[in-house]
Amino acid sequence: MTQTKIEQALEVMKTHGFKYTKKREAIITYLVKKNRYVSARDVYEFMNTEYKGVSYDTIYRNLNDLETLKLLETTDLNGEKKFRFRCCTKVDHHHHFICTVCGKTKEIHMCPMDFFKEQLNGCQIEGHRFEILGRCEDCC
C-alpha cells in the first residue's frame, strides 16, 4: 500500500510536468511513512542524513510544490507550518484530530460547519479550518 501511494504521487508530479528525482521520491516516501504532520525542518533533517548538503530552501520549495499539487495537507501548529501526505485518490472533505505529543493524526469524517451554517444565515462562508488537538491513546 505504501509503495502504491508513492507511485501515485510520482505519477501526479509527472502529469503536472515535474521531473522525477530521487530526492523528491525520498521526501514523498518519508511523508508517507510518517503518516502525521511534520515540519519542513523534520523533512530537512531526514533528507540531510540521506543527501548531505541538501539545502533547506530546496526542501521547502519541494514541500510547497507537493502542496500545490494537493499531495500534501498543511496545518499550523505552534506557529509553524506542518505538512502531511494526503492520499492521491479523491479525498472527501474531512478534518483531523492531531496529537500534540507525537503528531499522530486521525481523520474526522464529519464537518461541524453544517451546524454553524444555520447560525450564519445570510453570510457567505469562504472557507474554514477545524482541527481537534489533544493526546492520542498512546500518549495519554
mmCIF file of C-alpha atoms in Angstrom:
data_model
loop_
_atom_site.group_PDB
_atom_site.id
_atom_site.type_symbol
_atom_site.label_atom_id
_atom_site.label_comp_id
_atom_site.label_asym_id
_atom_site.label_seq_id
_atom_site.Cartn_x
_atom_site.Cartn_y
_atom_site.Cartn_z
ATOM 1 C CA MET A 1 0.000 0.000 0.000
ATOM 2 C CA THR A 2 2.802 2.426 0.897
ATOM 3 C CA GLN A 3 4.562 1.792 -2.412
ATOM 4 C CA THR A 4 1.302 2.371 -4.294
ATOM 5 C CA LYS A 5 0.847 5.791 -2.624
ATOM 6 C CA ILE A 6 4.407 6.739 -3.532
ATOM 7 C CA GLU A 7 3.945 5.637 -7.148
ATOM 8 C CA GLN A 8 0.639 7.536 -7.391
ATOM 9 C CA ALA A 9 2.271 10.703 -6.052
ATOM 10 C CA LEU A 10 5.164 10.418 -8.508
ATOM 11 C CA GLU A 11 2.666 9.953 -11.342
ATOM 12 C CA VAL A 12 0.760 13.091 -10.287
ATOM 13 C CA MET A 13 4.042 15.017 -10.317
ATOM 14 C CA LYS A 14 4.944 13.682 -13.760
ATOM 15 C CA THR A 15 1.474 14.545 -15.094
ATOM 16 C CA HIS A 16 1.991 18.156 -13.955
ATOM 17 C CA GLY A 17 5.402 18.480 -15.576
ATOM 18 C CA PHE A 18 7.662 17.872 -12.565
ATOM 19 C CA LYS A 19 10.789 15.829 -13.227
ATOM 20 C CA TYR A 20 11.384 12.650 -11.276
ATOM 21 C CA THR A 21 14.290 12.913 -8.852
ATOM 22 C CA LYS A 22 15.458 10.554 -6.134
ATOM 23 C CA LYS A 23 15.233 13.439 -3.661
ATOM 24 C CA ARG A 24 11.562 14.052 -4.449
ATOM 25 C CA GLU A 25 10.849 10.349 -4.123
ATOM 26 C CA ALA A 26 12.692 10.324 -0.772
ATOM 27 C CA ILE A 27 10.625 13.272 0.505
ATOM 28 C CA ILE A 28 7.367 11.596 -0.527
ATOM 29 C CA THR A 29 8.449 8.259 0.959
ATOM 30 C CA TYR A 30 9.367 9.932 4.248
ATOM 31 C CA LEU A 31 5.995 11.697 4.456
ATOM 32 C CA VAL A 32 4.012 8.581 3.523
ATOM 33 C CA LYS A 33 5.787 6.515 6.175
ATOM 34 C CA LYS A 34 5.465 9.198 8.868
ATOM 35 C CA ASN A 35 1.698 9.483 8.289
ATOM 36 C CA ARG A 36 1.477 12.555 10.522
ATOM 37 C CA TYR A 37 2.110 16.278 10.325
ATOM 38 C CA VAL A 38 5.822 17.107 10.227
ATOM 39 C CA SER A 39 7.707 20.364 9.892
ATOM 40 C CA ALA A 40 9.910 21.333 6.971
ATOM 41 C CA ARG A 41 12.783 21.146 9.483
ATOM 42 C CA ASP A 42 11.922 17.470 10.211
ATOM 43 C CA VAL A 43 11.999 16.700 6.484
ATOM 44 C CA TYR A 44 15.239 18.657 6.082
ATOM 45 C CA GLU A 45 16.939 16.758 8.923
ATOM 46 C CA PHE A 46 15.884 13.419 7.433
ATOM 47 C CA MET A 47 16.979 14.423 3.944
ATOM 48 C CA ASN A 48 20.322 15.732 5.194
ATOM 49 C CA THR A 49 21.134 12.252 6.533
ATOM 50 C CA GLU A 50 20.361 10.770 3.110
ATOM 51 C CA TYR A 51 21.686 13.585 0.898
ATOM 52 C CA LYS A 52 24.462 15.521 2.630
ATOM 53 C CA GLY A 53 24.399 19.220 1.817
ATOM 54 C CA VAL A 54 20.805 19.407 0.580
ATOM 55 C CA SER A 55 19.550 22.928 1.222
ATOM 56 C CA TYR A 56 16.619 23.836 3.429
ATOM 57 C CA ASP A 57 15.284 26.038 0.606
ATOM 58 C CA THR A 58 15.209 23.045 -1.745
ATOM 59 C CA ILE A 59 13.233 21.005 0.782
ATOM 60 C CA TYR A 60 10.787 23.833 1.470
ATOM 61 C CA ARG A 61 10.286 24.540 -2.229
ATOM 62 C CA ASN A 62 9.560 20.855 -2.903
ATOM 63 C CA LEU A 63 7.105 20.691 0.011
ATOM 64 C CA ASN A 64 5.273 23.721 -1.368
ATOM 65 C CA ASP A 65 5.213 22.172 -4.853
ATOM 66 C CA LEU A 66 3.712 18.975 -3.404
ATOM 67 C CA GLU A 67 1.139 21.057 -1.528
ATOM 68 C CA THR A 68 0.223 22.913 -4.739
ATOM 69 C CA LEU A 69 -0.370 19.534 -6.406
ATOM 70 C CA LYS A 70 -2.669 18.634 -3.475
ATOM 71 C CA LEU A 71 -0.405 15.755 -2.492
ATOM 72 C CA LEU A 72 0.102 17.321 0.939
ATOM 73 C CA GLU A 73 -2.198 18.775 3.542
ATOM 74 C CA THR A 74 -0.874 21.558 5.723
ATOM 75 C CA THR A 75 -1.713 22.963 9.108
ATOM 76 C CA ASP A 76 -0.273 25.485 11.501
ATOM 77 C CA LEU A 77 0.782 24.001 14.852
ATOM 78 C CA ASN A 78 2.504 26.105 17.472
ATOM 79 C CA GLY A 79 3.143 28.857 14.936
ATOM 80 C CA GLU A 80 4.867 26.536 12.454
ATOM 81 C CA LYS A 81 3.604 25.228 9.126
ATOM 82 C CA LYS A 82 3.406 21.426 9.134
ATOM 83 C CA PHE A 83 2.972 19.052 6.204
ATOM 84 C CA ARG A 84 1.237 15.671 5.908
ATOM 85 C CA PHE A 85 0.957 13.353 2.917
ATOM 86 C CA ARG A 86 -2.546 13.068 1.602
ATOM 87 C CA CYS A 87 -3.782 10.124 -0.413
ATOM 88 C CA CYS A 88 -3.632 10.681 -4.176
ATOM 89 C CA THR A 89 -7.099 9.341 -4.802
ATOM 90 C CA LYS A 90 -10.136 11.568 -4.327
ATOM 91 C CA VAL A 91 -10.218 12.659 -0.703
ATOM 92 C CA ASP A 92 -13.561 13.687 0.715
ATOM 93 C CA HIS A 93 -13.772 16.798 2.846
ATOM 94 C CA HIS A 94 -12.529 15.924 6.320
ATOM 95 C CA HIS A 95 -10.852 17.302 9.414
ATOM 96 C CA HIS A 96 -8.270 15.951 11.859
ATOM 97 C CA PHE A 97 -7.550 15.089 15.436
ATOM 98 C CA ILE A 98 -3.855 15.869 15.962
ATOM 99 C CA CYS A 99 -1.871 14.520 18.912
ATOM 100 C CA THR A 100 0.091 17.376 20.461
ATOM 101 C CA VAL A 101 2.740 14.949 21.776
ATOM 102 C CA CYS A 102 3.585 12.567 18.915
ATOM 103 C CA GLY A 103 1.848 14.306 15.984
ATOM 104 C CA LYS A 104 -0.280 11.291 15.051
ATOM 105 C CA THR A 105 -3.395 12.282 13.143
ATOM 106 C CA LYS A 106 -6.804 10.730 12.813
ATOM 107 C CA GLU A 107 -9.270 11.767 10.152
ATOM 108 C CA ILE A 108 -12.677 13.012 11.252
ATOM 109 C CA HIS A 109 -15.281 12.376 8.562
ATOM 110 C CA MET A 110 -17.857 14.939 9.577
ATOM 111 C CA CYS A 111 -17.861 18.676 9.367
ATOM 112 C CA PRO A 112 -19.091 20.995 12.115
ATOM 113 C CA MET A 113 -19.860 23.677 9.515
ATOM 114 C CA ASP A 114 -23.271 22.083 8.996
ATOM 115 C CA PHE A 115 -24.146 23.317 12.491
ATOM 116 C CA PHE A 116 -22.654 26.787 12.006
ATOM 117 C CA LYS A 117 -24.298 27.418 8.627
ATOM 118 C CA GLU A 118 -27.681 27.545 10.376
ATOM 119 C CA GLN A 119 -26.361 30.222 12.751
ATOM 120 C CA LEU A 120 -24.764 32.272 9.958
ATOM 121 C CA ASN A 121 -27.841 32.682 7.796
ATOM 122 C CA GLY A 122 -27.195 35.295 5.109
ATOM 123 C CA CYS A 123 -23.400 35.124 5.449
ATOM 124 C CA GLN A 124 -21.157 33.915 2.669
ATOM 125 C CA ILE A 125 -18.683 31.401 4.105
ATOM 126 C CA GLU A 126 -15.439 31.392 2.107
ATOM 127 C CA GLY A 127 -13.581 28.682 3.956
ATOM 128 C CA HIS A 128 -12.908 27.152 7.328
ATOM 129 C CA ARG A 129 -10.439 25.115 9.369
ATOM 130 C CA PHE A 130 -11.334 22.693 12.108
ATOM 131 C CA GLU A 131 -8.820 20.598 13.988
ATOM 132 C CA ILE A 132 -9.051 18.928 17.353
ATOM 133 C CA LEU A 133 -5.813 18.990 19.347
ATOM 134 C CA GLY A 134 -5.081 16.650 22.244
ATOM 135 C CA ARG A 135 -3.265 13.495 23.283
ATOM 136 C CA CYS A 136 -3.812 10.242 21.418
ATOM 137 C CA GLU A 137 -4.411 6.942 23.192
ATOM 138 C CA ASP A 138 -0.666 6.138 23.069
ATOM 139 C CA CYS A 139 0.362 9.452 24.671
ATOM 140 C CA CYS A 140 -2.272 9.728 27.443
#
